[in-house]
Coordinates of C-alpha atoms in Angstrom, one line a residue:
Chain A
X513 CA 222.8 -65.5 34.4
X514 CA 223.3 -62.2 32.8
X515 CA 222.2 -59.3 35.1
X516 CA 222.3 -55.8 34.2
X517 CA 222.9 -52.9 36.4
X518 CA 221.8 -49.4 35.3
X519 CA 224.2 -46.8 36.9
X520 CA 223.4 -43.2 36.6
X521 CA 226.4 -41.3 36.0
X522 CA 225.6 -38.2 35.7
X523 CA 224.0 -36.8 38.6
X524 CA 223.9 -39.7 41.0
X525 CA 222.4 -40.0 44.5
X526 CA 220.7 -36.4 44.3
X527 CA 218.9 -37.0 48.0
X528 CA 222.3 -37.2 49.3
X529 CA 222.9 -33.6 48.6
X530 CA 222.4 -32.1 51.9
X531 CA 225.3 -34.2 53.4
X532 CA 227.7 -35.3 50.7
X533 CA 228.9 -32.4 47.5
X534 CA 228.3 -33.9 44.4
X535 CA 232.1 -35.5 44.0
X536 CA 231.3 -37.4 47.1
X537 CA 228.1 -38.5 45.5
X538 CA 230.2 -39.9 42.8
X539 CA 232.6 -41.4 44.9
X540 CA 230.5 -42.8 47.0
X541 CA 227.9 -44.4 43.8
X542 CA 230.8 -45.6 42.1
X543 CA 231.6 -47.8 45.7
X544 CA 228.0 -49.1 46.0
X545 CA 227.8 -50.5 42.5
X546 CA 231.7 -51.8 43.1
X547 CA 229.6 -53.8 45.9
X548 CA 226.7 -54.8 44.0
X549 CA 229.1 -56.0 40.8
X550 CA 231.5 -57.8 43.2
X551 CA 228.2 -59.8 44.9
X552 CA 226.7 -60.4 41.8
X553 CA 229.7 -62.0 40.6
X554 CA 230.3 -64.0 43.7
X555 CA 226.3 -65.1 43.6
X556 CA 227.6 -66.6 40.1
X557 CA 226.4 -64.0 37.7
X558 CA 227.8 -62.1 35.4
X559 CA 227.3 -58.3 35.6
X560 CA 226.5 -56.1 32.6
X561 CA 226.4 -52.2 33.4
X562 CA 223.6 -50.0 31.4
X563 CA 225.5 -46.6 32.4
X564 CA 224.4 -43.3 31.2
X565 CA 227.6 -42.5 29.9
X566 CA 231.0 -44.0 29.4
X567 CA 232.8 -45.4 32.6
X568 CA 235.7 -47.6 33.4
X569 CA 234.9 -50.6 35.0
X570 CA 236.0 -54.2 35.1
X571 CA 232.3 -55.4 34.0
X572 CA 230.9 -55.0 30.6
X573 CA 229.7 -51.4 30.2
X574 CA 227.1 -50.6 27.3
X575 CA 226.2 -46.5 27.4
X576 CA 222.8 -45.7 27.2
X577 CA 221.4 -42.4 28.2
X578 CA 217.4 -43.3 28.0
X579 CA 215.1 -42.8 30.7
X580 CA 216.3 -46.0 32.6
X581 CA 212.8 -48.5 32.2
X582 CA 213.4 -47.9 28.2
X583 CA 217.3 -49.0 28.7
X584 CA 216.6 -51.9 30.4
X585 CA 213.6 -53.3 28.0
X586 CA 216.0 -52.6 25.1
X587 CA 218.0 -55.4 26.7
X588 CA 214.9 -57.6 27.6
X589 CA 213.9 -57.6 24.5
X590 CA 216.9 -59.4 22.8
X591 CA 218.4 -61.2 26.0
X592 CA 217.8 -65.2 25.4
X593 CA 216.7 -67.0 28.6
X594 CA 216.3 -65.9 31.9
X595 CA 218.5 -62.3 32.9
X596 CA 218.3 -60.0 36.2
X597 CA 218.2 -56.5 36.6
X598 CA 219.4 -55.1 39.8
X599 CA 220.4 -51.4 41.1
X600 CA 223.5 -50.2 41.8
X601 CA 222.9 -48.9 45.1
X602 CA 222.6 -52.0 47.3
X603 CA 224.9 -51.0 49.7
X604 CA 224.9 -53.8 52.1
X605 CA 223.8 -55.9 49.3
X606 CA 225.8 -59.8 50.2
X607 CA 226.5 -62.8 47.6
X608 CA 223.9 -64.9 50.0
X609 CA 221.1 -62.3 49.1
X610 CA 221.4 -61.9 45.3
X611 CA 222.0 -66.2 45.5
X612 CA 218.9 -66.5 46.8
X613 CA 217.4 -64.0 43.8
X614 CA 218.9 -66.6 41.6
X615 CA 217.9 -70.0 43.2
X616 CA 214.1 -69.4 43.9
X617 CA 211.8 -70.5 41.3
X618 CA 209.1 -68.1 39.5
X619 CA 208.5 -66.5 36.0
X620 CA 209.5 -63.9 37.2
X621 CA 211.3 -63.1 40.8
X622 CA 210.9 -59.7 42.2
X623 CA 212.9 -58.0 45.3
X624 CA 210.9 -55.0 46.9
X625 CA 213.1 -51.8 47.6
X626 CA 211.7 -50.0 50.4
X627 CA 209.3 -47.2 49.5
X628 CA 207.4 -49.2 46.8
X629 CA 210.4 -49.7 44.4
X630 CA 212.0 -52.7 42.7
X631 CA 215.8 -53.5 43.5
X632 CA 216.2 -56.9 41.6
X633 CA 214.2 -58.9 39.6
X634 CA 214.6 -62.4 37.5
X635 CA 212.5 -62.1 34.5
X636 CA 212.6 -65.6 33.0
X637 CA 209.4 -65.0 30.7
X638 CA 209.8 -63.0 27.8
X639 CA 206.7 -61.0 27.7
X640 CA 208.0 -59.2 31.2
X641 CA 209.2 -56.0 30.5
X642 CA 209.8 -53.0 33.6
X643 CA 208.6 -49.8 34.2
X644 CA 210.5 -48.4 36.8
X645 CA 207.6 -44.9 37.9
X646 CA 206.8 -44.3 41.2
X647 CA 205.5 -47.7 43.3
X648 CA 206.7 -50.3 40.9
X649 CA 206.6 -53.1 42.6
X650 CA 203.1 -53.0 42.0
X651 CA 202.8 -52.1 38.4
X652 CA 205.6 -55.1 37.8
X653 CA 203.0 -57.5 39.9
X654 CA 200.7 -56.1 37.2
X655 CA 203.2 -56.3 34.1
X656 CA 204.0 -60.1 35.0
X657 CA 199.7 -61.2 35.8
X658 CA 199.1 -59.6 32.4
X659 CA 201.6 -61.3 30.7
X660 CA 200.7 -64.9 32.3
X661 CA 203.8 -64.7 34.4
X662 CA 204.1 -66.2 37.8
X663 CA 206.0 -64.0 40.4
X664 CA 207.7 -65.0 43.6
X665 CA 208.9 -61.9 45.6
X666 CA 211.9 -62.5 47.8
X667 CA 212.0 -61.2 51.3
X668 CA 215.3 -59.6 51.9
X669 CA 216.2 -56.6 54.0
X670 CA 219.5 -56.3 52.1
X671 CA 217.7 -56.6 48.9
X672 CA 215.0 -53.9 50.0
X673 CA 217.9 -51.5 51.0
X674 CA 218.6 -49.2 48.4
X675 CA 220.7 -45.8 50.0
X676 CA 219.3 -43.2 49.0
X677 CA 218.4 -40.7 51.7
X678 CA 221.0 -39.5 54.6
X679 CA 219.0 -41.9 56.8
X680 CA 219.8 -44.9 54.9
X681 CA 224.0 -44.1 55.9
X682 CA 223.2 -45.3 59.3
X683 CA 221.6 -48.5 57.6
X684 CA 225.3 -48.8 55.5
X685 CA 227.1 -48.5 58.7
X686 CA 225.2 -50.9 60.6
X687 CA 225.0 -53.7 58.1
X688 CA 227.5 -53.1 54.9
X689 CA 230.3 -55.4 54.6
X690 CA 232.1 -54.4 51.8
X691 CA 233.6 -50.6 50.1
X692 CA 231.0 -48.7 50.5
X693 CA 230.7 -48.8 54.3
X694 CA 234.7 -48.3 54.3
X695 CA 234.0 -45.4 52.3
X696 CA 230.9 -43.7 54.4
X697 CA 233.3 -44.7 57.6
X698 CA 236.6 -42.9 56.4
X699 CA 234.5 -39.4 55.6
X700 CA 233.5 -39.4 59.0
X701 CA 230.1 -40.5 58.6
X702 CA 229.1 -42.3 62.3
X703 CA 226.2 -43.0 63.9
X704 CA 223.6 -40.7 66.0
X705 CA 220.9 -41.2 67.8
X706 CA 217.7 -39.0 66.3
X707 CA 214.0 -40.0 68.3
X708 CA 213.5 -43.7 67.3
X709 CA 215.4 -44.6 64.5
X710 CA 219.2 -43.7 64.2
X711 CA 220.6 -41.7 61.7
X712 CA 224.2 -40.3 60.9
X713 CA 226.4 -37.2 62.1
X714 CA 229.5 -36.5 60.6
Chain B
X328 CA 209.1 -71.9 71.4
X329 CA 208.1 -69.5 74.2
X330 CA 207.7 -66.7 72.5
X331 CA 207.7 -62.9 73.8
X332 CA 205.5 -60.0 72.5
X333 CA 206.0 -56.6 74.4
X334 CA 202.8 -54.4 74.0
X335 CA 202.5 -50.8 74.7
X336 CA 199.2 -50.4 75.0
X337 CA 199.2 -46.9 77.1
X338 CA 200.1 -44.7 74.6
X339 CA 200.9 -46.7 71.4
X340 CA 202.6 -45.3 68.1
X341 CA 203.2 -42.1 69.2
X342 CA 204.9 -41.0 65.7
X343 CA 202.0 -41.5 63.8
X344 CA 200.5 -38.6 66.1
X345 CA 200.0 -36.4 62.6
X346 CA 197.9 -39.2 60.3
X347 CA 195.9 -40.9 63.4
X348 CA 193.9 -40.2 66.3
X349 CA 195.0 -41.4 69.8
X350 CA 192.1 -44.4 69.8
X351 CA 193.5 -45.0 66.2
X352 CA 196.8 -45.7 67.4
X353 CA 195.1 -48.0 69.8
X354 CA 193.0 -49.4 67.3
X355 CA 196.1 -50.0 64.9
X356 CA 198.3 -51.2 67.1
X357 CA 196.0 -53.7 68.3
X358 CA 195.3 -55.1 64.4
X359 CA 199.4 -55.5 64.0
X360 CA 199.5 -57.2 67.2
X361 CA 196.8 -59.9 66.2
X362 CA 198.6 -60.3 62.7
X363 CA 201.5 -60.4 64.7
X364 CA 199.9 -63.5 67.1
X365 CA 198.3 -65.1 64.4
X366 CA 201.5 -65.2 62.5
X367 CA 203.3 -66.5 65.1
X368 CA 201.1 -69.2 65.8
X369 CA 201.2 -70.2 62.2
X370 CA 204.8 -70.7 62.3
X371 CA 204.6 -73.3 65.6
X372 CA 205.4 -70.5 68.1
X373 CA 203.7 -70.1 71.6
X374 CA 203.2 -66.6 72.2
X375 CA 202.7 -64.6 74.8
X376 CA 202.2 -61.0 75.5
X377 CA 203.8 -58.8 77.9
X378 CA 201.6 -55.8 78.3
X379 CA 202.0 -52.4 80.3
X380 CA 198.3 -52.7 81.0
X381 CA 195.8 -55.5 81.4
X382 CA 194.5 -56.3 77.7
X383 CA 192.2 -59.0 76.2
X384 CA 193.7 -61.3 73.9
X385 CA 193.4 -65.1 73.1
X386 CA 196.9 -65.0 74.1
X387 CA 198.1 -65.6 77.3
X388 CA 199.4 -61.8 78.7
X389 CA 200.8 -60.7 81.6
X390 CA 201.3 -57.1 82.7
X391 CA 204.5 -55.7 83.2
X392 CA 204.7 -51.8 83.3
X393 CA 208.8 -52.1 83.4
X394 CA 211.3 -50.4 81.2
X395 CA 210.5 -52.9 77.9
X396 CA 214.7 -54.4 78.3
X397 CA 213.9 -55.3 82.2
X398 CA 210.3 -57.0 81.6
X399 CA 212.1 -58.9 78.4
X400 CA 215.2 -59.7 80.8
X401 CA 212.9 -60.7 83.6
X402 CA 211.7 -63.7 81.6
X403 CA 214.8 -64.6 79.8
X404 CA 216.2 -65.1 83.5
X405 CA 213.6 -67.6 84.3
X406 CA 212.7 -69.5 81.2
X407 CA 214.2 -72.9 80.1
X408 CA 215.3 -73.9 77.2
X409 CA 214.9 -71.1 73.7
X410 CA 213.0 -68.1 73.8
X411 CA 212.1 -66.0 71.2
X412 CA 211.0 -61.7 71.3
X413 CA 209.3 -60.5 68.5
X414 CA 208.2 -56.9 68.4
X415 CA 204.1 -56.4 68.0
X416 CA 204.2 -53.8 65.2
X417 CA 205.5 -56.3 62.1
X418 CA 202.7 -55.5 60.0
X419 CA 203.8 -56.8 57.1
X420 CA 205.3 -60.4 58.7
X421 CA 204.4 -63.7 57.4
X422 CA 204.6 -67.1 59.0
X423 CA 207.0 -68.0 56.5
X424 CA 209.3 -65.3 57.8
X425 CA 209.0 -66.3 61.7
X426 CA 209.5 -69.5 60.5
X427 CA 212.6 -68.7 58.7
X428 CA 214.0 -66.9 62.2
X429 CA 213.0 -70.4 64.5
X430 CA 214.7 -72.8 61.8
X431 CA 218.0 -70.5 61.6
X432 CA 220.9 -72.4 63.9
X433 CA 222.9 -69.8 66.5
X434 CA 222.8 -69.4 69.8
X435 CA 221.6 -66.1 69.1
X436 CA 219.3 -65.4 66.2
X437 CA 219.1 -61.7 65.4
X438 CA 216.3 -60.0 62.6
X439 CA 217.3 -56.3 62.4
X440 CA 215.0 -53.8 62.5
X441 CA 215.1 -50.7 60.2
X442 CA 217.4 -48.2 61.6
X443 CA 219.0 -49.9 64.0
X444 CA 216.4 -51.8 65.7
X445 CA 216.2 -55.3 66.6
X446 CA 212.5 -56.9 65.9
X447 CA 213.1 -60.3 66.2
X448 CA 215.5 -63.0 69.1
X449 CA 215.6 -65.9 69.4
X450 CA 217.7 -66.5 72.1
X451 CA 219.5 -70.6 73.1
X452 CA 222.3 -69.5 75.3
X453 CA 221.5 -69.4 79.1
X454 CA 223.3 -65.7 79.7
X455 CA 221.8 -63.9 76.8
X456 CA 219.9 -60.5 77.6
X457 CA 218.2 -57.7 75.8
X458 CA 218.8 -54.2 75.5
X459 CA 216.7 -52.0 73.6
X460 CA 218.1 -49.1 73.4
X461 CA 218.9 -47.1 70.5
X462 CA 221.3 -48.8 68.5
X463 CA 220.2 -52.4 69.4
X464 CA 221.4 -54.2 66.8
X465 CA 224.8 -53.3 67.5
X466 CA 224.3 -54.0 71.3
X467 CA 222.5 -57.2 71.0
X468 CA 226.2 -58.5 68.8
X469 CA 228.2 -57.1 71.2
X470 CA 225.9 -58.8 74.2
X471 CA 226.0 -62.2 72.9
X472 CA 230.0 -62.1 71.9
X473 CA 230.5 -61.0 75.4
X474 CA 228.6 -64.6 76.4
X475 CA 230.5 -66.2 74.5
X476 CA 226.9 -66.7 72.6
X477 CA 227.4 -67.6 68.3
X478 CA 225.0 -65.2 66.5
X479 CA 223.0 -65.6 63.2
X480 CA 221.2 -62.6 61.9
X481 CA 218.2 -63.0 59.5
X482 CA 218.1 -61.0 56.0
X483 CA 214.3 -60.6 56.3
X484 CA 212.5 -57.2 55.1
X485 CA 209.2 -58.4 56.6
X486 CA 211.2 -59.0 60.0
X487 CA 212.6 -55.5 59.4
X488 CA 210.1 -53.2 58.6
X489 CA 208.1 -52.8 62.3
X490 CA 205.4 -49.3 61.8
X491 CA 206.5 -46.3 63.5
X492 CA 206.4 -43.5 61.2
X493 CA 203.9 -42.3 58.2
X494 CA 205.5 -43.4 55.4
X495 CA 205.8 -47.1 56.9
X496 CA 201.7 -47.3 56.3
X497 CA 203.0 -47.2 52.4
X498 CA 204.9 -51.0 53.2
X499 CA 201.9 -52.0 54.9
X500 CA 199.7 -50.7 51.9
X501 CA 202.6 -52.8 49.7
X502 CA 203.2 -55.6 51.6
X503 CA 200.3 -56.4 54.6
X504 CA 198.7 -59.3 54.2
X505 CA 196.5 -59.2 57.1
X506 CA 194.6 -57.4 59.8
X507 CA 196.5 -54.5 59.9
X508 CA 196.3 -53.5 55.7
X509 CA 192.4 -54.2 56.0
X510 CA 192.5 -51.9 58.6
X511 CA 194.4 -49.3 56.9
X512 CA 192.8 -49.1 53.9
X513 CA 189.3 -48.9 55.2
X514 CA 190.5 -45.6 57.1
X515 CA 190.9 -44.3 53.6
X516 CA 194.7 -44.4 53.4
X517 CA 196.4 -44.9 50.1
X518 CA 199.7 -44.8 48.5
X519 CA 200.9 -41.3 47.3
X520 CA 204.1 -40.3 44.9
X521 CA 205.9 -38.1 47.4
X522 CA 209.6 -37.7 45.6
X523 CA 211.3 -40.7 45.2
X524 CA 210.0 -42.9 48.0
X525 CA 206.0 -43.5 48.1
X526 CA 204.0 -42.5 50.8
X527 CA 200.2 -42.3 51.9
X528 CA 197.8 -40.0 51.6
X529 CA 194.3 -40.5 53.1

C-alpha cells in the first residue's frame, strides 16, 4: 500500500519549544518519522514523504510546501487503489499497530490522535479526501458519510500518540521502542513525577 | 473473570475542580463507573466494586477505605484463578476493548494508561501484585519480571484514556459512547479549538 507521510521541515514540533531549541526540534522530528518510515515499512508498506522542502531520506520524497490537507488531496486525487496517510510524529508508533491499520476492513479506516486529530487513515474510496483543521476526526467521519464511505476507526494508543507537547516525552520514554526514545534518553530527558500524570525533567 | 473496579467515591475527580462542582464530580464519576460496569459485563466479565464508602450499584461492592494498591492486593491475595482491575473512569471504553484485554494470552496483561498509568490487569500468575503509584506502568513490568510472571501489554486508546483533567471531557465528547458523553453534553460542554489540541468549553 502506498502511504504518505507529510513531514514539516521547516519549523517542526513548535510546542516543544520551551524544552528543546529549535535544532533539537529538528533532530528530534527527523527521528520520529525515521520510526514511523521504518514501521511502515515493516507493516509492509511503502512510505512516500510529502515534505515541505527538500530532505534526504531513504524513502521517496516529493516537496510540497501547501497547507498540508491540500498536499495530501493532491496525492488522493491521482493515487489508484487504496493509499494511507500517516504523521510523522508517532513516536512509539510499532509495525503491529500500523498492521493492524492495514488489515482491518472499511472504506475508509481512521486512527484518532489524541485531542480530536487524525494520525492515520486508509482511504480505499475515492471520493475521501482530508481536511486536517482543528477536531478532524470528526469532519473526516463527516467527509467519508457524505461521500457514501464506510469507516472503521482503529483503537490504538500508539496510533493516538502523536508527541507534540513536553508531556507527551514521558509518553516516548515509557513506551518508544525505536530512535526516537534513544534520542529523547541521550539529551537527558527522564522521567518526573508532576500531580497525576508524569511528565519529563531533564 | 473476577473482575476489580476501585471507586473513589469521597471526593472523586479532584482535577476537574475548575469545570465542575463537587456533586458534579460525584455525579460524573458515577456515569463512567456505570459505562464502565455495563461495559464490562458486555464483555463476559464479573465485576465488582471496591468502594471507599458504602454505594448503590447493581454490582456487588464492598467498602474498602485502604490505600487503592493494599485494597487491590488484598483481593489478589485471596482470589483463585485470573483476576482482572479496571479503573472506573474509562469513559470512552467499549466491550470490544475489555474484551480484547481478557482474550490477550500472558500471565500478566497490562493496558497503559496515559501518562504512566496503568488502567487495566488482568492478572494469571499466583504472586502478582499492584502498585499504583506514579509511574505504574513501569512498576507493574518490573513486578511481574520479578515473579517470574510473562507480560502482554494492550495497544488500546480506549483502555488508555481514563478522565482526570479538562481537556480529557474533549475524548469523551470524541469518543463516549455511553452514560458518561450523555451526561456531558447535557451539562452544556462542547468541544473548543484551544491551539493545537481541542478542548471544551461549556
Amino acid at each position: 500500500m502506498r502511504v504518505f507521510v507529510p513531514f514539516d521541515v521547516t519549523d517542526p514540533k513548535t510546542r516543544l519549544t520551551s524544552v528543546l531549541s529549535p535544532s533539537e526540534r529538528s533532530a528530534f522530528a527527523r527521528c520520529m518519522r525515521r520510526d514511523v518510515v521504518r514501521a511502515i515499512r515493516a507493516a509492509g508498506g511503502d512510505p512516500e514523504l510529502i515534505a515541505t522542502e527538500s530532505i534526504d531520506s531513504d524513502a521517496p520524497v516529493s516537496v510540497d510546501d501547501r497547507p498540508l490537507s491540500v498536499a495530501v488531496n493532491a496525492r488522493l486525487d491521482v493515487v489508484k487503489g487504496p493509499a494511507a496517510v500517516i504523521v510523522a510524529d508517532l513516536a512509539i508508533v510499532t509495525p503491529g499497530a500500523i498492521e493492524q491499520l492495514f488489515e482491518v476492513d472499511g472504506d475508509v479506516v481512521l486512527a484518532p490522535g489524541r485531542g480530536g486529530g487524525t494520525n492515520a487513515i486508509v482511504a480505499r474510496h475515492p471520493d475521501f479526501r482530508v481536511d486536517y483543521h482543528d477536531a478532524s476526526i470528526r469532519d473526516h467521519r463527516a467527509i467519508a458519510e457524505e461521500v457514501g464511505a464506510s469507516v472503521t476507526e482503529i483503537d490504538s494508543y500508539r496510533l493516538a500518540t502523536d508527541v507534540d507537547e513536553p508531556a507527551d516525552l514521558a509518553e516516548v520514554l515509557l513506551h518508544g521502542q525505536g530512535e526516537a526514545v534513544e534520542w529523547v534518553r541521550e539529551r537527558g530527558f527522564e522521567l518526573a513525577v508532576e500531580g497525576g500524570r508524569v511528565g519529563v525533567e531533564r
